[in-house]
Amino acid sequence: MPDARISELPVATTLGDTDLAPLVQTSGATSVTRRATVAQLRSAVLVDRGAHVRDYGAKGDGVTNDAPAIQAAINDLKAKGGGTLHFGARVYRIASAITISDATIRLQGAGFTEGPGAGQGTWLLIPATGFTPFTFSGVYTRGSAVRDIAVQQIHTAALNPSWAPNDYDYVFRVEDSLGGVDFDNVFLCNINRGIYCRNSGRLDIRRLRGQVFTCGVEIDESLDVPRIHNLHFWTFLTSNSDVVHWQQAHGDAMIFRRVDGVFIDQAFVLGYRSMFRFAASAAGNTTKFYIGQAYADFVRYAVWIEANGTDGQIANLTSQSEVFDGGGPALAGSHGIFVNASNTRLQVANLRVDAVEENPIRVAGSGNRLDLFALRCVRFNSQNNGAAAIHLADSGAATPNTVHLGSPPLLEQSNSAPVVNSGSNGILAAGAPAGRAARPGLMLGSTDTGLFLPASGNLAGAAGGVEVLRATSAGSVTLGATPGSHALEVATPLGTANRLLISGGGTGAPVTLQAQGADASIGITLTPKGAGVLRVNTSGSGNSARIQGGAAGTAVAFGADSSSVDSNVTVSLVSKGSGALAATIPDGFVSGGQARGANAVDWQQSRSISAHVASGNAAVIGGGQNNTAGSTNSVVAGGNTNAVTAGAGWIPGGQQAASQSNVHRGAWSAGRFTSNGDAQSGEFVLRRQTTDATATRLTADNSAPSNQNTLNPPSTGSYLCRLMVLARQTGGGAGTAGDSAGWTAEVLVKRGTSVATTTLLGGGGSIAPTLNDAAAAGWRLGLAADTSNGGIAVTVTGEADKAINWVARVLSVETVG
């Protein structure tokens, strides 16, 4: 048909890229007719107007891997200086990585239909894990964009309580661009992780919607004000409770690490562990964030701060924390705001928290400050365990946590719960109160309970419309009622350095009243008025202790009070455990003396050295001055400068007596020549039992003879002794029980500088009884010098097959020199 008109040609069907069309090309005055493909014509017409993925072989059939064609188009645009890459209204299968590096490329779709799967518009289908679908990197990528595109992934797990998503990487990664990449009108449906941005400031996300499982947006090292506007994460794919329960346990809608000045507005999420999670990375933490309007529904935490030093502002936030499809119960451990960090700063203008298990606001760590200007808490403390609306952790020695309320909080719950928890050093502060007792200016829990200003410079507290506390600018505090009718008053004088601490006690422990302050030693004074006395009475008892001061020149008194029920009341001083009783406080100095022995009693109040105390276990000093009871069970009844230094010795009084080295002996003196004990009287008691006719030594402790349990003068000492010895048969096969014998004898012993020089002057040898039964006539007492221990050997001899108890009392006159 060489002469046919164009109108006579057959109508073309759907055009293909390889279809041909005539084209007249002019070169100067010459015109030449040539053929051109549709693809050539489209490329020429749309030059500098972007490219289309179909020009590079993308099929958009949902089956072919279109990633290589898209990458080719991106590379071509990069070579041309960047531009817009168009996607038609098709499903593009992305089965390998696509990288936009150092090129400003805008991925422009044709919109989408919101829904659980690919509908009309542009859809990117990602069928498998193991790669990052889109990566933007390099400084020339700044200005790139993704617009009007929907993304879908395939997750293969069965819908049951064990459901979990396939572990896809982020769909879009923006890394090391140092500047802004825009996302506008992007739909993430059935996506594990959405957008990740690192080391790229001015990220701008607008109209981001969809259902993501693990994380929707994560930003790190963004130092120049990223923006997120109009974000909506909802159950677009599925409302299956197993899927949403997984999200509530593991999913974070937005994660911010090192981010400076992020702006977020008009955000809504449903069914996540957290809506805003402020974490940290090696680069640092988020500062100066701003959230305009946000609504978190079915989330465990609306705001979760876990990075130290995070700070930011929230204008309007609503949070609700129910179990999804659970009929009303709150998620375990849920909070509207959860600060699990230290030294954070958060300002919230309007905050509503609904349906949390315990605390709408929970602050852990230390040094955190929250400023809340309008707080409403609805349906919290669901376990009815007294959980407070605001929980402030005790920071210990670190800086306390603080919450400042700009207005009284509105608490709406069916059970009783306090505003803030007890048992913490955390601080809850509010604006200055005003009003009257019946209706305080700052109300807590009800309109008639809180703080008010009764007068200038005064602050008062009311409970149930009745004043119970008032503090004045002069430093006094009255408790119990209005001043004048109050029960307790605390007055703080100027320049106070010391204070009184009254503490409660745990189970089985007492309450305490302690002096504390700057001084090393601080007393406590309890002063009755006039002639009044101080009475101490255990609840329910009929007898009272009485403590009474005295006027000048009179005594003070401690004892049983006359108001006691019993006519005769015993007064007991009781120490704890093996503690001692003492008249002075042991301080290691002369004033109080050294520590007393276990279970010792020391009523001595005057001493010349700190060692003049009852330092032996169970030792006793009854009084006097400068006495020492330095061994177990030793006793000094009184006197002056007496010393018992061996076990169970005793001194009844006098002065300058010494027990020397002998146990179980007494000594007393009226003075001395040179040293204590050189002019004194003494007494010893010796004992032993015999069962045969073998000569046996009597000793003070019924043990083998030594230099401590026998009659041993000190070096260069002499004893004149009078002995009374008694023997009585108590058993045995021979003789008769009860047969007895007795001896009286006198002996003088002296000792030089060594034990070997000990001699006996008179009274020695074997001595027959002075008085005796006939059957005891053969028993004998022996006295001899003991040159092994340096004293008198008192020896007794009984009879075979007779058990005989021997007891000797020895009275001595002693001198040394």
PDB file of C-alpha atoms in Angstrom, residues 641 655-660 667 669 671-681 714 719 814-816:
ATOM      1  CA  THR A 641      44.748   0.335 143.600  1.00  0.00           C
ATOM      2  CA  GLN A 655      44.336  -0.785 149.070  1.00  0.00           C
ATOM      3  CA  GLN A 656      47.360  -1.869 147.067  1.00  0.00           C
ATOM      4  CA  ALA A 657      46.716  -5.606 147.368  1.00  0.00           C
ATOM      5  CA  ALA A 658      47.620  -8.018 144.553  1.00  0.00           C
ATOM      6  CA  SER A 659      46.611 -11.599 143.824  1.00  0.00           C
ATOM      7  CA  GLN A 660      50.136 -12.232 142.542  1.00  0.00           C
ATOM      8  CA  ALA A 667      44.222 -10.922 149.134  1.00  0.00           C
ATOM      9  CA  SER A 669      46.053  -4.972 152.345  1.00  0.00           C
ATOM     10  CA  GLY A 671      48.977  -0.311 151.960  1.00  0.00           C
ATOM     11  CA  ARG A 672      52.429  -1.268 150.743  1.00  0.00           C
ATOM     12  CA  PHE A 673      56.137  -0.744 151.273  1.00  0.00           C
ATOM     13  CA  THR A 674      57.270  -0.507 147.676  1.00  0.00           C
ATOM     14  CA  SER A 675      54.980  -2.471 145.385  1.00  0.00           C
ATOM     15  CA  ASN A 676      51.408  -3.768 145.539  1.00  0.00           C
ATOM     16  CA  GLY A 677      51.152  -6.982 147.570  1.00  0.00           C
ATOM     17  CA  ASP A 678      54.372  -6.581 149.561  1.00  0.00           C
ATOM     18  CA  ALA A 679      52.465  -6.128 152.864  1.00  0.00           C
ATOM     19  CA  GLN A 680      49.188  -8.053 152.774  1.00  0.00           C
ATOM     20  CA  SER A 681      47.109 -10.935 154.085  1.00  0.00           C
ATOM     21  CA  PRO A 714      56.703 -14.206 144.540  1.00  0.00           C
ATOM     22  CA  TYR A 719      54.598 -16.300 153.661  1.00  0.00           C
ATOM     23  CA  GLU A 814      52.789 -11.977 153.157  1.00  0.00           C
ATOM     24  CA  THR A 815      55.694  -9.646 152.524  1.00  0.00           C
ATOM     25  CA  VAL A 816      58.103  -9.106 149.654  1.00  0.00           C
TER      26      VAL A 816
END
